Amino acid sequence: MKSLFACCFTSRVSKFHSHWEHNQSQSQIMAGNTSGPSGSMAANILLNHDFSGGLNSWHLNGCNGYVISAETGTQGGISTDSDGNYAVMTDRKECWQGLEQDITDKISTGSTYMVSACVGVSGLCQGSSDVLATLKLEYRDSATSYLFIGRTSVIKGSWEKLEGTFSLSTMPDRVIFYLEGPAAGVDLLIRSVEINCSSPNNNTTTTGCVSAGDDNIIINPQFDDGLKNWSGRGCKIVLHDSMGDGKIVPKSGKFFASATERTQNWNGIQQEITGHVQRKLAYEVTALVRIFGNNVTTADVRATLWVQTPDLREQYIGIANVQATDKDWVTMQGKFLLNGSPSKVVIYLEGPPPGTDILLNTLVLKHAAKTPPSTPPDVKNVAFGINVIENSNLADGTNGWYPLGNCTLTVKTGSPHIIPPMARDSLGPHELLSGRYILVTNRTQTWMGPAQTITDKLKLLVTYQVSAWVRIGSGSSGPQNVNVALGVDNQWVNGGQTEVSDDRWHEIGGSFRIEKQPSKVMVYVQGPASGVDLMIAGLQIFPVDRLARFRYLKMQTDKIRKRDVILKFSGLDSGSYANTSVQVRQTQNDFPIGSCISRSNIDNDDFVSFIAKHFNWAVFGNELKWYWTEPQQGNFNYKDADDLLSMCEKYKIETRGHCIFWEVDGAVQQWIKSLNKNDLMTAVQNRLTGLLTRYKGKFSHYDVNNEMLHGSFFQDRLGKDIRANMFKTASQLDPSATLFVNDYHVEDGCDTRSCPEKYIQHILDLQEQGAPVGGIGIQGHIDSPVGPIVCSSLDKLGILGLPIWFTELDVSSINEYVRADDLEVMLREAFAHPAVEGIMLWGFWELFMSRDNAHLVNAEGDINEAGKRFLALKQEWLSHSRGHVDEQGQYNFRGFHGTYNVQVVTPSHKVSKIFVLDKGDSPLVVSIDL
């Protein structure tokens, strides 16, 4: 054993110029293979300690590795004797090669940690082999050192327990835990590893055993120890056993606290939790709260995390919010995750108006339980394409229908016989409509119209398409919205909208999905002003067969995203053609697929690794917006955007600039709203000059004035010309950037303010004023997408001849498989449409997205079903081919646009060539000299 230990560290001395004894004394480290002090044990600080997530969170130290499950059988004659997994480290060429994990942020000085691992060996081993547990300690200003923790002797075919302890008196810049030891050529087997904090230090307010288990991190959570460990954030806190003449008593325990004498919304009650939470772990917060005083009966109460980074940057992370009342305690719940290593962390409650007390009964903060995996929805008995509306053709009068309100329903004839185009694309060949319609008269409220109850006809987690012809009678004073709506347990669900301003029939199309079991579902048609007659024909609600659409889209994709290639070989004797093999591998598809990122994300190396590997474009969530770069007049913050841009440049990721201005009133900072017209015009010019001069040539695109179809802040104050002038000035300042319009609900049929027709007119108006609009941004925040509806919008916008990008795409479902289906719908529709030239996801990592249940990667880095679908599509859109040179000395294939590597093996030698397949109508000829 001594010789093996010497072997491992001798190799390191030459590699890192360090010496074991010297480093041990320099670091003042305590370690040994003792059992350690007795007492309660904290949770295992290692991630994926049992390899249930493969090798996620682990890194291979100079060797190869894989995970074997119990069902697979044995490895080298060794059995798991359990239902678990174990890792195999193979192709080991040095005794120190093995498996490692960075634990820098999970340990602290002054604490004792116990290590326990179950290990084995296999392969080329004779007799016993030693397995060692080791720490690698990296210091910025001194040599790397190694700390021996413990060892065990193992023979082939058996599992042995390796145990030891360690403690650090000074904190290195980086701490790596790893297992090593067996001689070169011997496979190292690891079944499980645990590192537990057995003896925390006594400094409970700064550092200690970091919690990754079920223990509550909050100290004195129910105020049994008075107000110890709690403080006021800009206000006073008071302990109570009752308030309000005994009407307010704790719901849990004996006491509660109030944050009182509050003069600001952010005032509240707080506790510092520095050192008790670790980066890259998800935590959940649960609190019992209510409000009191100032004649306020309801108010928003928020749980917020204040984080200070080592470079003194401050972050405010919203964790949870709830509408609290003065009548009863309410539960507030939320989750958060820290990407970086903070120097200080404080959790606090805030929100109600000044003068209103925040009452807190209990606060629980613990490591979040993993969300159980979804199960695929059962679609075996779903009748795709079958209308659930009873008597849709009105052959039986109004049977099955009833009036919502005191309006009158009668059946008339004269409506279109053809099925609306968007439904026709979903249904394929279908019988004609009857030509009958419902006329709704005596309408005295906008919500009055025909209705049906369809509760028992719908299946959970199935996407339904809505289709109808609608028309309005005379007497309206202007354009009227018509909406197919659903009342799901008294909650309004949008099934599609259109705007009608003439006496023609208009198509209405939309979609919906129900994800939780309702007690009642009613569909009704509503919208026009009271007194305006409403006509509805051919209402259909049917489940959509997405797989059939996907088959069609694959054929369309092959037509527009691929090109024929002819590899033409020279320098080869024709007799060798048949014996010359060709292997073509596409290494990169050049179609832009990107994601939204934020400054805090790039402190998480797992996040950075994912985005660098799977995306070639990026957009900043907030860091380039005016309210971020200049929150107060003259107080500029470009550092966050600079940091993000540096990361993108490092990994050769192109960037979109989002956004120069935001036209929606609620997104404009207060100091801008307070300016007079002349000062506002000056501020707008300064914003353009400052931003585009600083980043000239850095951003390939700019969203110039975000969401102009949904807001008019600058236009209302500076006149109609300001919008076109923003484009003109931006183009002058950075001619290389493509300038985009950008808006939402363009593609889904659920918002009449931003339907394709209005978007087209908006763009034409800008162009008529000389605005150099270079691209159309469709945000893509969509629910239950239906391909033909999305495609219809793209077709309409495509007539402008401008590139279309999905700029903020996200989909949401509580079921990961349904979320994956939604995402596949959008990605396939975009990739199969010739007018679409790029797709940007609005994030992918849980807790860092604007919508719940939209993520592809869970908070702690596990890829969910939606993420797996995304990666599968990325693989599908890479072309690979192999075969032999033909009789003409050529090799032909058809592939996606992008970068390729060709390997040619002749009877005598091997040749490689890299080429790029660009867009083109004729085949690309690539000459290869052999």
Short mmCIF file of N, CA and C in Angstrom, two decimals, residues 132-251:
data_model
loop_
_atom_site.label_atom_id
_atom_site.label_comp_id
_atom_site.label_asym_id
_atom_site.label_seq_id
_atom_site.Cartn_x
_atom_site.Cartn_y
_atom_site.Cartn_z
N LEU A 132 -7.96 4.88 -3.28
CA LEU A 132 -7.72 6.02 -2.41
C LEU A 132 -8.78 7.10 -2.63
N ALA A 133 -9.13 7.78 -1.55
CA ALA A 133 -9.93 9.01 -1.63
C ALA A 133 -8.99 10.18 -1.39
N THR A 134 -9.04 11.18 -2.28
CA THR A 134 -8.07 12.26 -2.25
C THR A 134 -8.76 13.60 -2.49
N LEU A 135 -8.22 14.65 -1.93
CA LEU A 135 -8.63 16.02 -2.25
C LEU A 135 -7.51 16.71 -3.00
N LYS A 136 -7.87 17.39 -4.08
CA LYS A 136 -6.94 18.25 -4.80
C LYS A 136 -7.27 19.69 -4.41
N LEU A 137 -6.29 20.42 -3.87
CA LEU A 137 -6.51 21.76 -3.34
C LEU A 137 -5.76 22.76 -4.21
N GLU A 138 -6.50 23.62 -4.90
CA GLU A 138 -5.89 24.58 -5.82
C GLU A 138 -5.90 25.97 -5.19
N TYR A 139 -4.74 26.65 -5.26
CA TYR A 139 -4.60 28.00 -4.73
C TYR A 139 -4.16 28.93 -5.86
N ARG A 140 -4.70 30.12 -5.85
CA ARG A 140 -4.40 31.06 -6.93
C ARG A 140 -2.93 31.47 -6.90
N ASP A 141 -2.38 31.65 -5.70
CA ASP A 141 -1.03 32.23 -5.58
C ASP A 141 0.02 31.26 -5.07
N SER A 142 -0.31 29.97 -5.01
CA SER A 142 0.69 28.99 -4.56
C SER A 142 0.42 27.66 -5.24
N ALA A 143 1.31 26.70 -4.97
CA ALA A 143 1.24 25.43 -5.69
C ALA A 143 0.00 24.62 -5.30
N THR A 144 -0.46 23.81 -6.23
CA THR A 144 -1.55 22.88 -5.95
C THR A 144 -1.07 21.81 -4.96
N SER A 145 -1.93 21.44 -4.02
CA SER A 145 -1.58 20.40 -3.06
C SER A 145 -2.62 19.29 -3.10
N TYR A 146 -2.24 18.15 -2.49
CA TYR A 146 -3.10 16.98 -2.47
C TYR A 146 -3.25 16.48 -1.03
N LEU A 147 -4.45 16.15 -0.65
CA LEU A 147 -4.74 15.70 0.71
C LEU A 147 -5.26 14.27 0.67
N PHE A 148 -4.52 13.36 1.31
CA PHE A 148 -4.95 11.97 1.41
C PHE A 148 -6.05 11.86 2.47
N ILE A 149 -7.20 11.26 2.12
CA ILE A 149 -8.33 11.11 3.04
C ILE A 149 -8.38 9.70 3.61
N GLY A 150 -8.31 8.70 2.75
CA GLY A 150 -8.40 7.32 3.22
C GLY A 150 -8.16 6.34 2.08
N ARG A 151 -7.96 5.08 2.44
CA ARG A 151 -7.74 4.05 1.43
C ARG A 151 -8.36 2.75 1.90
N THR A 152 -8.59 1.86 0.95
CA THR A 152 -9.00 0.49 1.28
C THR A 152 -8.38 -0.44 0.27
N SER A 153 -8.21 -1.69 0.66
CA SER A 153 -7.64 -2.71 -0.22
C SER A 153 -8.78 -3.55 -0.79
N VAL A 154 -8.77 -3.75 -2.11
CA VAL A 154 -9.87 -4.41 -2.80
C VAL A 154 -9.34 -5.54 -3.65
N ILE A 155 -10.06 -6.66 -3.70
CA ILE A 155 -9.74 -7.74 -4.63
C ILE A 155 -10.85 -7.83 -5.67
N LYS A 156 -10.52 -8.34 -6.81
CA LYS A 156 -11.46 -8.45 -7.92
C LYS A 156 -12.65 -9.33 -7.52
N GLY A 157 -13.85 -8.86 -7.82
CA GLY A 157 -15.05 -9.64 -7.55
C GLY A 157 -15.76 -9.27 -6.26
N SER A 158 -15.25 -8.27 -5.53
CA SER A 158 -15.91 -7.91 -4.28
C SER A 158 -15.98 -6.40 -4.14
N TRP A 159 -16.92 -5.95 -3.31
CA TRP A 159 -17.04 -4.54 -2.96
C TRP A 159 -16.43 -4.32 -1.58
N GLU A 160 -15.74 -3.20 -1.43
CA GLU A 160 -15.17 -2.84 -0.13
C GLU A 160 -15.55 -1.41 0.21
N LYS A 161 -15.58 -1.13 1.52
CA LYS A 161 -15.92 0.20 1.99
C LYS A 161 -14.65 1.01 2.25
N LEU A 162 -14.61 2.21 1.69
CA LEU A 162 -13.49 3.13 1.90
C LEU A 162 -13.99 4.26 2.78
N GLU A 163 -13.29 4.53 3.90
CA GLU A 163 -13.74 5.57 4.82
C GLU A 163 -12.59 6.48 5.22
N GLY A 164 -12.92 7.71 5.58
CA GLY A 164 -11.93 8.65 6.06
C GLY A 164 -12.59 9.96 6.44
N THR A 165 -11.81 10.87 7.01
CA THR A 165 -12.33 12.19 7.37
C THR A 165 -11.35 13.26 6.92
N PHE A 166 -11.85 14.49 6.81
CA PHE A 166 -10.95 15.61 6.54
C PHE A 166 -11.56 16.88 7.11
N SER A 167 -10.68 17.87 7.31
CA SER A 167 -11.10 19.18 7.78
C SER A 167 -10.13 20.21 7.23
N LEU A 168 -10.61 21.37 6.85
CA LEU A 168 -9.77 22.43 6.32
C LEU A 168 -9.77 23.62 7.27
N SER A 169 -8.56 24.13 7.58
CA SER A 169 -8.47 25.32 8.42
C SER A 169 -8.36 26.58 7.59
N THR A 170 -7.91 26.46 6.33
CA THR A 170 -7.93 27.57 5.38
C THR A 170 -8.62 27.10 4.12
N MET A 171 -9.26 28.03 3.45
CA MET A 171 -10.08 27.64 2.29
C MET A 171 -9.33 27.87 0.98
N PRO A 172 -9.06 26.80 0.23
CA PRO A 172 -8.44 26.96 -1.09
C PRO A 172 -9.40 27.65 -2.06
N ASP A 173 -8.86 28.03 -3.21
CA ASP A 173 -9.72 28.61 -4.25
C ASP A 173 -10.58 27.55 -4.91
N ARG A 174 -10.09 26.30 -4.93
CA ARG A 174 -10.86 25.22 -5.55
C ARG A 174 -10.53 23.92 -4.84
N VAL A 175 -11.57 23.13 -4.56
CA VAL A 175 -11.41 21.84 -3.89
C VAL A 175 -12.06 20.77 -4.76
N ILE A 176 -11.25 19.78 -5.17
CA ILE A 176 -11.73 18.67 -6.00
C ILE A 176 -11.60 17.38 -5.20
N PHE A 177 -12.70 16.65 -5.07
CA PHE A 177 -12.67 15.33 -4.44
C PHE A 177 -12.59 14.28 -5.53
N TYR A 178 -11.69 13.28 -5.35
CA TYR A 178 -11.70 12.20 -6.33
C TYR A 178 -11.21 10.88 -5.75
N LEU A 179 -11.57 9.83 -6.48
CA LEU A 179 -11.18 8.47 -6.14
C LEU A 179 -10.18 7.99 -7.18
N GLU A 180 -9.14 7.27 -6.72
CA GLU A 180 -8.01 6.89 -7.58
C GLU A 180 -7.37 5.64 -7.00
N GLY A 181 -6.19 5.28 -7.52
CA GLY A 181 -5.36 4.30 -6.84
C GLY A 181 -4.92 3.06 -7.58
N PRO A 182 -5.86 2.27 -8.17
CA PRO A 182 -5.41 1.02 -8.79
C PRO A 182 -4.37 1.27 -9.88
N ALA A 183 -3.54 0.28 -10.12
CA ALA A 183 -2.50 0.41 -11.12
C ALA A 183 -3.10 0.64 -12.51
N ALA A 184 -2.26 1.15 -13.42
CA ALA A 184 -2.70 1.38 -14.80
C ALA A 184 -3.22 0.08 -15.40
N GLY A 185 -4.34 0.19 -16.16
CA GLY A 185 -4.95 -0.98 -16.78
C GLY A 185 -6.01 -1.64 -15.95
N VAL A 186 -6.09 -1.29 -14.65
CA VAL A 186 -7.11 -1.86 -13.76
C VAL A 186 -8.32 -0.93 -13.76
N ASP A 187 -9.50 -1.48 -13.99
CA ASP A 187 -10.72 -0.67 -13.96
C ASP A 187 -11.12 -0.41 -12.51
N LEU A 188 -11.50 0.84 -12.23
CA LEU A 188 -11.97 1.24 -10.91
C LEU A 188 -13.50 1.30 -10.92
N LEU A 189 -14.13 0.59 -9.97
CA LEU A 189 -15.59 0.54 -9.89
C LEU A 189 -16.04 1.31 -8.65
N ILE A 190 -17.08 2.12 -8.82
CA ILE A 190 -17.59 2.93 -7.70
C ILE A 190 -19.10 2.78 -7.66
N ARG A 191 -19.61 2.29 -6.53
CA ARG A 191 -21.06 2.07 -6.42
C ARG A 191 -21.77 3.26 -5.78
N SER A 192 -21.16 3.87 -4.79
CA SER A 192 -21.76 5.04 -4.15
C SER A 192 -20.67 5.77 -3.40
N VAL A 193 -20.86 7.08 -3.23
CA VAL A 193 -19.92 7.91 -2.49
C VAL A 193 -20.70 8.89 -1.65
N GLU A 194 -20.30 9.08 -0.41
CA GLU A 194 -20.95 10.07 0.45
C GLU A 194 -19.89 10.91 1.15
N ILE A 195 -20.16 12.20 1.22
CA ILE A 195 -19.38 13.11 2.06
C ILE A 195 -20.38 13.84 2.94
N ASN A 196 -20.30 13.61 4.24
CA ASN A 196 -21.22 14.22 5.19
C ASN A 196 -20.47 15.11 6.17
N CYS A 197 -21.09 16.22 6.52
CA CYS A 197 -20.51 17.12 7.51
C CYS A 197 -20.89 16.59 8.89
N SER A 198 -19.90 16.09 9.63
CA SER A 198 -20.19 15.47 10.92
C SER A 198 -19.98 16.40 12.10
N SER A 199 -19.20 17.47 11.89
CA SER A 199 -18.90 18.38 13.00
C SER A 199 -18.87 19.81 12.49
N PRO A 200 -20.03 20.48 12.46
CA PRO A 200 -20.04 21.85 11.97
C PRO A 200 -19.31 22.79 12.91
N ASN A 201 -18.79 23.89 12.34
CA ASN A 201 -18.15 24.86 13.21
C ASN A 201 -19.23 25.62 13.97
N ASN A 202 -18.84 26.48 14.86
CA ASN A 202 -19.80 27.15 15.75
C ASN A 202 -20.28 28.48 15.23
N ASN A 203 -19.82 28.87 14.05
CA ASN A 203 -20.22 30.17 13.50
C ASN A 203 -21.47 29.98 12.66
N THR A 204 -22.61 30.02 13.25
CA THR A 204 -23.85 29.67 12.57
C THR A 204 -24.36 30.76 11.66
N THR A 205 -23.80 31.97 11.72
CA THR A 205 -24.35 33.05 10.90
C THR A 205 -23.57 33.26 9.61
N THR A 206 -22.41 32.60 9.46
CA THR A 206 -21.65 32.84 8.24
C THR A 206 -21.37 31.57 7.47
N THR A 207 -20.64 30.62 8.06
CA THR A 207 -20.35 29.40 7.34
C THR A 207 -20.67 28.21 8.20
N GLY A 208 -20.61 27.02 7.63
CA GLY A 208 -20.89 25.81 8.37
C GLY A 208 -21.21 24.71 7.41
N CYS A 209 -21.79 23.64 7.88
CA CYS A 209 -22.19 22.57 7.00
C CYS A 209 -23.29 23.10 6.09
N VAL A 210 -23.04 23.11 4.81
CA VAL A 210 -24.05 23.59 3.86
C VAL A 210 -25.14 22.56 3.74
N SER A 211 -26.38 23.01 3.77
CA SER A 211 -27.49 22.06 3.78
C SER A 211 -27.90 21.67 2.38
N ALA A 212 -27.96 20.37 2.15
CA ALA A 212 -28.49 19.88 0.89
C ALA A 212 -29.55 18.83 1.16
N GLY A 213 -30.09 18.82 2.37
CA GLY A 213 -31.04 17.79 2.73
C GLY A 213 -32.39 18.35 3.10
N ASP A 214 -33.10 17.64 3.99
CA ASP A 214 -34.46 18.00 4.34
C ASP A 214 -34.54 18.92 5.55
N ASP A 215 -33.39 19.27 6.16
CA ASP A 215 -33.41 20.12 7.33
C ASP A 215 -33.74 21.55 6.94
N ASN A 216 -34.49 22.22 7.82
CA ASN A 216 -34.81 23.63 7.59
C ASN A 216 -33.56 24.47 7.81
N ILE A 217 -33.22 25.28 6.83
CA ILE A 217 -32.04 26.12 6.91
C ILE A 217 -32.29 27.33 7.80
N ILE A 218 -33.54 27.75 7.88
CA ILE A 218 -33.88 28.91 8.71
C ILE A 218 -33.70 28.56 10.18
N ILE A 219 -33.01 29.43 10.90
CA ILE A 219 -32.82 29.26 12.34
C ILE A 219 -33.97 29.95 13.07
N ASN A 220 -34.53 29.27 14.07
CA ASN A 220 -35.64 29.82 14.85
C ASN A 220 -36.83 30.15 13.93
N PRO A 221 -37.29 29.17 13.15
CA PRO A 221 -38.28 29.46 12.11
C PRO A 221 -39.68 29.80 12.64
N GLN A 222 -40.01 29.38 13.89
CA GLN A 222 -41.34 29.66 14.45
C GLN A 222 -41.26 30.59 15.66
N PHE A 223 -40.11 31.24 15.81
CA PHE A 223 -39.92 32.26 16.85
C PHE A 223 -40.05 31.69 18.27
N ASP A 224 -39.76 30.39 18.42
CA ASP A 224 -39.76 29.81 19.77
C ASP A 224 -38.64 30.40 20.63
N ASP A 225 -37.60 30.91 19.97
CA ASP A 225 -36.49 31.53 20.68
C ASP A 225 -36.55 33.05 20.52
N GLY A 226 -37.76 33.58 20.55
CA GLY A 226 -37.95 35.02 20.40
C GLY A 226 -37.61 35.47 18.99
N LEU A 227 -36.91 36.59 18.87
CA LEU A 227 -36.54 37.14 17.56
C LEU A 227 -35.08 36.86 17.23
N LYS A 228 -34.50 35.88 17.93
CA LYS A 228 -33.10 35.54 17.70
C LYS A 228 -32.88 35.13 16.25
N ASN A 229 -31.83 35.66 15.64
CA ASN A 229 -31.44 35.43 14.24
C ASN A 229 -32.30 36.17 13.23
N TRP A 230 -33.30 36.89 13.69
CA TRP A 230 -34.15 37.70 12.79
C TRP A 230 -33.82 39.17 12.98
N SER A 231 -34.07 39.96 11.95
CA SER A 231 -33.89 41.41 12.06
C SER A 231 -34.84 42.10 11.10
N GLY A 232 -35.01 43.41 11.30
CA GLY A 232 -35.84 44.20 10.40
C GLY A 232 -35.02 44.71 9.24
N ARG A 233 -35.63 44.75 8.08
CA ARG A 233 -34.96 45.30 6.89
C ARG A 233 -35.53 46.71 6.67
N GLY A 234 -34.89 47.70 7.30
CA GLY A 234 -35.35 49.07 7.18
C GLY A 234 -36.56 49.39 8.03
N CYS A 235 -36.90 48.50 8.97
CA CYS A 235 -38.08 48.72 9.81
C CYS A 235 -37.88 47.98 11.14
N LYS A 236 -38.89 48.01 11.96
CA LYS A 236 -38.86 47.38 13.28
C LYS A 236 -39.57 46.02 13.21
N ILE A 237 -39.10 45.02 13.96
CA ILE A 237 -39.83 43.75 14.06
C ILE A 237 -40.21 43.51 15.52
N VAL A 238 -41.39 42.90 15.71
CA VAL A 238 -41.96 42.70 17.05
C VAL A 238 -42.46 41.26 17.14
N LEU A 239 -42.28 40.64 18.31
CA LEU A 239 -42.77 39.29 18.56
C LEU A 239 -44.16 39.35 19.18
N HIS A 240 -45.07 38.44 18.74
CA HIS A 240 -46.44 38.41 19.25
C HIS A 240 -46.87 36.98 19.53
N ASP A 241 -47.80 36.86 20.50
CA ASP A 241 -48.57 35.62 20.61
C ASP A 241 -50.00 35.86 20.16
N SER A 242 -50.38 37.14 20.00
CA SER A 242 -51.67 37.50 19.43
C SER A 242 -51.63 38.98 19.09
N MET A 243 -52.60 39.39 18.26
CA MET A 243 -52.75 40.79 17.86
C MET A 243 -54.22 41.07 17.65
N GLY A 244 -54.54 42.35 17.48
CA GLY A 244 -55.91 42.72 17.14
C GLY A 244 -56.92 42.25 18.15
N ASP A 245 -56.65 42.53 19.43
CA ASP A 245 -57.56 42.13 20.50
C ASP A 245 -57.80 40.62 20.52
N GLY A 246 -56.74 39.88 20.21
CA GLY A 246 -56.83 38.42 20.27
C GLY A 246 -57.40 37.77 19.04
N LYS A 247 -57.75 38.57 18.02
CA LYS A 247 -58.33 37.98 16.81
C LYS A 247 -57.28 37.34 15.91
N ILE A 248 -56.05 37.81 16.01
CA ILE A 248 -54.97 37.23 15.21
C ILE A 248 -54.10 36.39 16.13
N VAL A 249 -54.08 35.10 15.87
CA VAL A 249 -53.25 34.17 16.65
C VAL A 249 -52.46 33.32 15.67
N PRO A 250 -51.34 32.75 16.10
CA PRO A 250 -50.54 31.94 15.18
C PRO A 250 -51.31 30.71 14.70
N LYS A 251 -51.10 30.37 13.45
CA LYS A 251 -51.71 29.15 12.90
C LYS A 251 -50.85 27.93 13.25
#
